[in-house]
Each structure stands twice: as C-alpha cells, then as structure tokens.
Amino acid sequence: AQKITQTQPGMFVQEKEAVTLDCTYDTSDPSYGLFWYKQPSSGEMIFLIYQGSYDQQNATEGRYSLNFQKARKSANLVISASQLGDSAMYFCAMRENFRYKLIFGSGTRLLVRP
Amino acid sequence: DVKVTQSSRYLVKRTGEKVFLECVQDMDHENMFWYRQDPGLGLRLIYFSYDVKMKEKGDIPEGYSVSREKKERFSLILESASTNQTSMYLCASSLDGATNEKLFFGSGTQLSVL
C-alpha cells in the first residue's frame, strides 16, 4: 500500500539560508507522482512542485527543488534562500499511476527566523 | 482563475446533528475529493468522486457519506455528528486522474462538534 512519511514535525531555519524538508514514500507501483504543497496559516493549500517517477532530472520551480532519490524512495523538498513568508506547513504527497487519490504525509511545520 | 469554494469557513454543530458540508468548483473538473486534516496526522482522504453520481471510499469513510448530483458540486454529509469529527475539512478537485494532475483546494471548513 502506498504510504508517505515525513519525520520532521517542526523545523527552524534562518532567513536567507537553505532548508531541506524530508519525505520518504512507499509504493510497489513503478509509475507514480510526487507532490509538495504549502499551507500558510491562512489555511489554503498551495501546490509547489511535482516529480514524476520516470523523470530523469530533479524538478525545480524557482526557489523550490525536489531532491529525488528513487532507490532510497525519498523526495526531499529544498527551499533555497528562505524568506519569512516561507513559514508554513509543508506536505508531501503521492499518487500512484491510474489512481485518482493523492495520499499525504503528516506534514512539517517550518518557521523562518529573521 | 480556478476556484474551489467551500460554503462555510467555520461551523459549530451539536452531537447527533446531521451536517452538510458543501463544495463547488468552477473548473469543469472530473474528480472531487474530501479530506480531513488533523494535527500530526496530515490530510486523510474521506471520499472521492470521479464522475457525477460516482463515488469511492477513501481511507476513513466511517461516519460520512457524500453526494455528487452535479459535476461542479460535491457534498460531504455527517449523518450523526460526533465529537471525534471535530476537524478541518478540505475539499479539492482535479481535472482528471492523470498521475501528474495536481489538486486544487478550497479554503477549508473548521467544524466543531460540541
């Protein structure tokens, strides 16, 4: 069965530094997709980045990059040059191929210190 | 702009009441989802629908039912609300079931059952 694990309930980072949020997953399907979402205190869920299991290169979107290590089944989110507005909950999620549903991890709360 | 609208931001109900949570999307999306979000547990899928009048149970369907009479509207029903259903409820939609298809979320309904 598919499963997403985020082992860091909370993290701090200094403004302008880089931070890595961990995500490991479990699936027996060779084809799947991995997502990261951000949830600020306002509650809205904001899509950040996507990585397909067959993508050869790590996904990047602006200051966000996904460190995809397929053999280790990890999909860590890297935020470069942290900003105060990056303080939020971050969720890792996965969808197996031909499945409708997205399965989420328990989330990591990131606090950016000035 | 894509939009998923949940009818209430905050809701307070009594134990045993029948509760309706409404969700409307204006993107002509095929799929709609109901998640609940609890601290430390992340987002858990309650039910989803991949077509009008079609529904499937998610990971925690007990105590809930759903209705999708029209493509744009997906309702979550708590037949007899209980205190353990106090939670944040998030509605989401996606265009189709493609692996890389992201979810668009509503702003959530914080339900308190007293």
Tab-separated table of C-alpha atoms in Angstrom:
chain	number	residue	atom	x	y	z
A	1	ALA	CA	0.000	0.000	0.000
A	2	GLN	CA	1.169	3.493	-0.709
A	3	LYS	CA	2.487	5.493	2.196
A	4	ILE	CA	4.150	8.866	2.769
A	5	THR	CA	6.357	9.593	5.779
A	6	GLN	CA	7.504	12.998	6.963
A	7	THR	CA	9.651	12.558	10.046
A	8	GLN	CA	10.201	16.233	10.933
A	9	PRO	CA	7.172	17.647	12.764
A	10	GLY	CA	8.840	21.058	13.040
A	11	MET	CA	11.924	22.853	11.787
A	12	PHE	CA	13.602	26.230	12.127
A	13	VAL	CA	15.721	27.962	9.532
A	14	GLN	CA	17.449	31.318	9.460
A	15	GLU	CA	16.255	33.782	6.867
A	16	LYS	CA	18.254	33.574	3.608
A	17	GLU	CA	19.536	30.094	4.382
A	18	ALA	CA	18.556	26.903	2.573
A	19	VAL	CA	16.458	24.201	4.220
A	20	THR	CA	15.615	20.610	3.353
A	21	LEU	CA	12.307	19.024	4.298
A	22	ASP	CA	12.364	15.237	4.308
A	23	CYS	CA	9.875	12.922	2.649
A	24	THR	CA	10.041	9.179	2.128
A	25	TYR	CA	7.441	7.103	0.377
A	26	ASP	CA	6.492	3.515	-0.164
A	27	THR	CA	4.836	2.055	-3.216
A	28	SER	CA	5.043	-1.077	-5.318
A	29	ASP	CA	3.889	0.764	-8.432
A	30	PRO	CA	6.780	1.660	-10.783
A	31	SER	CA	4.844	4.655	-12.060
A	32	TYR	CA	3.847	7.381	-9.610
A	33	GLY	CA	3.965	11.090	-8.985
A	34	LEU	CA	5.208	13.065	-6.007
A	35	PHE	CA	3.901	16.476	-4.952
A	36	TRP	CA	4.712	19.129	-2.400
A	37	TYR	CA	2.127	21.548	-1.034
A	38	LYS	CA	2.494	24.556	1.249
A	39	GLN	CA	-0.167	25.537	3.765
A	40	PRO	CA	0.290	29.010	5.329
A	41	SER	CA	-1.561	29.985	8.479
A	42	SER	CA	-4.453	31.171	6.296
A	43	GLY	CA	-5.201	27.503	5.603
A	44	GLU	CA	-5.084	27.426	1.813
A	45	MET	CA	-3.144	24.598	0.185
A	46	ILE	CA	-0.680	25.856	-2.394
A	47	PHE	CA	0.890	23.490	-4.924
A	48	LEU	CA	4.668	23.915	-5.091
A	49	ILE	CA	6.312	21.252	-7.197
A	50	TYR	CA	5.814	17.899	-8.922
A	51	GLN	CA	8.166	14.996	-9.723
A	52	GLY	CA	7.268	12.002	-11.858
A	53	SER	CA	8.861	8.644	-11.114
A	54	TYR	CA	10.285	8.424	-14.626
A	55	ASP	CA	11.591	11.970	-14.741
A	56	GLN	CA	15.330	11.898	-15.282
A	57	GLN	CA	16.032	15.242	-13.694
A	58	ASN	CA	15.064	16.683	-10.336
A	59	ALA	CA	12.173	19.095	-10.561
A	60	THR	CA	12.757	22.767	-9.863
A	61	GLU	CA	10.363	25.699	-9.509
A	62	GLY	CA	12.018	28.968	-8.615
A	63	ARG	CA	13.460	28.632	-5.099
A	64	TYR	CA	11.988	25.148	-4.719
A	65	SER	CA	13.711	21.996	-5.871
A	66	LEU	CA	12.927	18.372	-5.282
A	67	ASN	CA	15.819	16.080	-4.392
A	68	PHE	CA	14.503	12.834	-5.855
A	69	GLN	CA	16.373	9.670	-4.904
A	70	LYS	CA	14.388	6.823	-6.384
A	71	ALA	CA	16.399	3.955	-4.959
A	72	ARG	CA	16.021	5.380	-1.458
A	73	LYS	CA	12.365	6.262	-2.091
A	74	SER	CA	12.906	9.787	-0.932
A	75	ALA	CA	11.612	13.070	-2.345
A	76	ASN	CA	13.000	15.866	-0.196
A	77	LEU	CA	11.985	19.468	-0.769
A	78	VAL	CA	14.802	22.012	-0.801
A	79	ILE	CA	13.971	25.668	-0.296
A	80	SER	CA	16.825	27.991	-1.117
A	81	ALA	CA	17.270	31.479	0.322
A	82	SER	CA	14.445	31.157	2.877
A	83	GLN	CA	12.098	34.072	3.333
A	84	LEU	CA	9.835	34.949	6.250
A	85	GLY	CA	6.861	34.143	4.036
A	86	ASP	CA	8.056	30.548	3.772
A	87	SER	CA	6.884	29.930	7.340
A	88	ALA	CA	4.097	27.390	6.875
A	89	MET	CA	3.148	23.718	6.984
A	90	TYR	CA	4.581	21.669	4.155
A	91	PHE	CA	3.018	18.433	2.940
A	92	CYS	CA	4.486	15.752	0.740
A	93	ALA	CA	2.012	13.682	-1.281
A	94	MET	CA	1.971	10.828	-3.782
A	95	ARG	CA	-0.305	9.444	-6.445
A	96	GLU	CA	0.172	6.009	-7.957
A	97	ASN	CA	-0.466	5.557	-11.654
A	98	PHE	CA	-4.121	5.185	-12.666
A	99	ARG	CA	-5.188	6.098	-9.159
A	100	TYR	CA	-7.327	9.129	-8.511
A	101	LYS	CA	-6.388	9.810	-4.956
A	102	LEU	CA	-3.463	11.725	-3.552
A	103	ILE	CA	-2.021	10.384	-0.280
A	104	PHE	CA	-0.452	12.927	2.063
A	105	GLY	CA	2.183	12.797	4.765
A	106	SER	CA	1.709	14.239	8.241
A	107	GLY	CA	3.444	17.491	7.362
A	108	THR	CA	6.394	19.581	8.570
A	109	ARG	CA	5.946	22.987	10.155
A	110	LEU	CA	8.702	25.335	9.035
A	111	LEU	CA	9.495	28.533	10.895
A	112	VAL	CA	11.830	31.046	9.307
A	113	ARG	CA	13.704	33.211	11.808
A	114	PRO	CA	14.648	36.798	10.898
B	1	ASP	CA	-8.765	31.819	-12.072
B	2	VAL	CA	-9.519	28.354	-10.831
B	3	LYS	CA	-11.738	28.225	-7.809
B	4	VAL	CA	-12.923	25.672	-5.277
B	5	THR	CA	-15.427	27.156	-2.874
B	6	GLN	CA	-16.468	25.687	0.438
B	7	SER	CA	-19.701	27.089	1.792
B	8	SER	CA	-18.569	27.739	5.369
B	9	ARG	CA	-15.234	28.688	6.905
B	10	TYR	CA	-16.333	27.867	10.445
B	11	LEU	CA	-19.174	25.661	11.620
B	12	VAL	CA	-20.345	24.687	15.097
B	13	LYS	CA	-22.768	21.788	15.480
B	14	ARG	CA	-24.218	19.659	18.248
B	15	THR	CA	-23.615	15.959	18.737
B	16	GLY	CA	-26.161	13.934	16.782
B	17	GLU	CA	-26.956	16.649	14.248
B	18	LYS	CA	-26.901	15.952	10.531
B	19	VAL	CA	-24.232	18.146	8.951
B	20	PHE	CA	-23.789	19.105	5.317
B	21	LEU	CA	-20.508	20.486	4.000
B	22	GLU	CA	-20.789	21.890	0.506
B	23	CYS	CA	-18.100	22.301	-2.117
B	24	VAL	CA	-18.342	23.840	-5.569
B	25	GLN	CA	-15.696	24.034	-8.291
B	26	ASP	CA	-15.865	26.152	-11.410
B	27	MET	CA	-13.173	24.403	-13.451
B	28	ASP	CA	-15.235	21.596	-15.020
B	29	HIS	CA	-13.042	19.087	-13.189
B	30	GLU	CA	-13.898	15.409	-13.307
B	31	ASN	CA	-12.643	14.486	-9.858
B	32	MET	CA	-13.532	15.854	-6.454
B	33	PHE	CA	-12.256	14.898	-3.022
B	34	TRP	CA	-12.976	15.376	0.659
B	35	TYR	CA	-10.097	15.281	3.143
B	36	ARG	CA	-9.953	15.925	6.839
B	37	GLN	CA	-6.887	17.489	8.405
B	38	ASP	CA	-5.835	16.821	11.981
B	39	PRO	CA	-2.621	17.894	13.730
B	40	GLY	CA	0.071	15.253	13.437
B	41	LEU	CA	-1.977	13.193	11.005
B	42	GLY	CA	-1.825	15.328	7.898
B	43	LEU	CA	-4.603	15.060	5.349
B	44	ARG	CA	-6.638	11.882	5.231
B	45	LEU	CA	-8.987	11.055	2.376
B	46	ILE	CA	-12.614	10.511	3.335
B	47	TYR	CA	-14.322	10.069	-0.039
B	48	PHE	CA	-13.749	10.985	-3.641
B	49	SER	CA	-15.783	11.125	-6.808
B	50	TYR	CA	-14.510	10.604	-10.346
B	51	ASP	CA	-17.773	11.395	-12.111
B	52	VAL	CA	-21.282	12.588	-11.442
B	53	LYS	CA	-23.058	10.170	-9.116
B	54	MET	CA	-19.903	8.070	-8.832
B	55	LYS	CA	-18.098	7.861	-5.530
B	56	GLU	CA	-15.470	5.798	-3.805
B	57	LYS	CA	-14.458	5.417	-0.213
B	58	GLY	CA	-11.165	6.823	0.856
B	59	ASP	CA	-9.158	5.787	3.877
B	60	ILE	CA	-11.532	6.979	6.625
B	61	PRO	CA	-15.133	6.868	5.308
B	62	GLU	CA	-16.809	5.693	8.517
B	63	GLY	CA	-19.414	8.140	9.751
B	64	TYR	CA	-19.516	10.044	6.462
B	65	SER	CA	-21.376	9.911	3.184
B	66	VAL	CA	-21.175	12.014	0.043
B	67	SER	CA	-23.330	13.211	-2.795
B	68	ARG	CA	-22.460	14.377	-6.290
B	69	GLU	CA	-25.586	15.132	-8.261
B	70	LYS	CA	-23.936	17.735	-10.473
B	71	LYS	CA	-20.405	17.844	-11.811
B	72	GLU	CA	-19.490	21.050	-10.044
B	73	ARG	CA	-20.816	20.200	-6.592
B	74	PHE	CA	-19.639	17.631	-4.061
B	75	SER	CA	-21.241	17.415	-0.643
B	76	LEU	CA	-19.949	15.732	2.481
B	77	ILE	CA	-22.591	14.536	4.920
B	78	LEU	CA	-22.137	13.670	8.557
B	79	GLU	CA	-25.247	11.625	9.292
B	80	SER	CA	-24.981	11.994	13.067
B	81	ALA	CA	-22.140	14.265	14.087
B	82	SER	CA	-19.859	13.150	16.887
B	83	THR	CA	-17.173	14.985	18.814
B	84	ASN	CA	-14.414	12.966	17.126
B	85	GLN	CA	-15.464	14.516	13.838
B	86	THR	CA	-14.274	17.917	15.025
B	87	SER	CA	-11.680	18.733	12.401
B	88	MET	CA	-10.661	20.861	9.419
B	89	TYR	CA	-12.354	19.606	6.257
B	90	LEU	CA	-10.766	20.322	2.904
B	91	CYS	CA	-12.420	19.894	-0.454
B	92	ALA	CA	-10.309	19.506	-3.593
B	93	SER	CA	-10.739	18.898	-7.288
B	94	SER	CA	-8.582	17.749	-10.188
B	95	LEU	CA	-9.078	17.787	-13.927
B	96	ASP	CA	-8.695	14.031	-14.334
B	97	GLY	CA	-6.863	11.055	-12.913
B	98	ALA	CA	-3.541	11.595	-14.646
B	99	THR	CA	-0.582	10.846	-12.436
B	100	ASN	CA	0.751	14.384	-12.676
B	101	GLU	CA	-2.573	16.119	-12.175
B	102	LYS	CA	-2.441	18.374	-9.127
B	103	LEU	CA	-5.298	19.027	-6.752
B	104	PHE	CA	-6.887	22.433	-6.298
B	105	PHE	CA	-8.120	23.021	-2.785
B	106	GLY	CA	-10.823	25.070	-1.160
B	107	SER	CA	-10.031	27.204	1.868
B	108	GLY	CA	-11.371	24.615	4.299
B	109	THR	CA	-14.171	24.331	6.837
B	110	GLN	CA	-13.268	24.171	10.509
B	111	LEU	CA	-16.014	22.064	12.066
B	112	SER	CA	-16.523	21.906	15.797
B	113	VAL	CA	-18.930	19.316	17.186
B	114	LEU	CA	-19.981	20.028	20.762
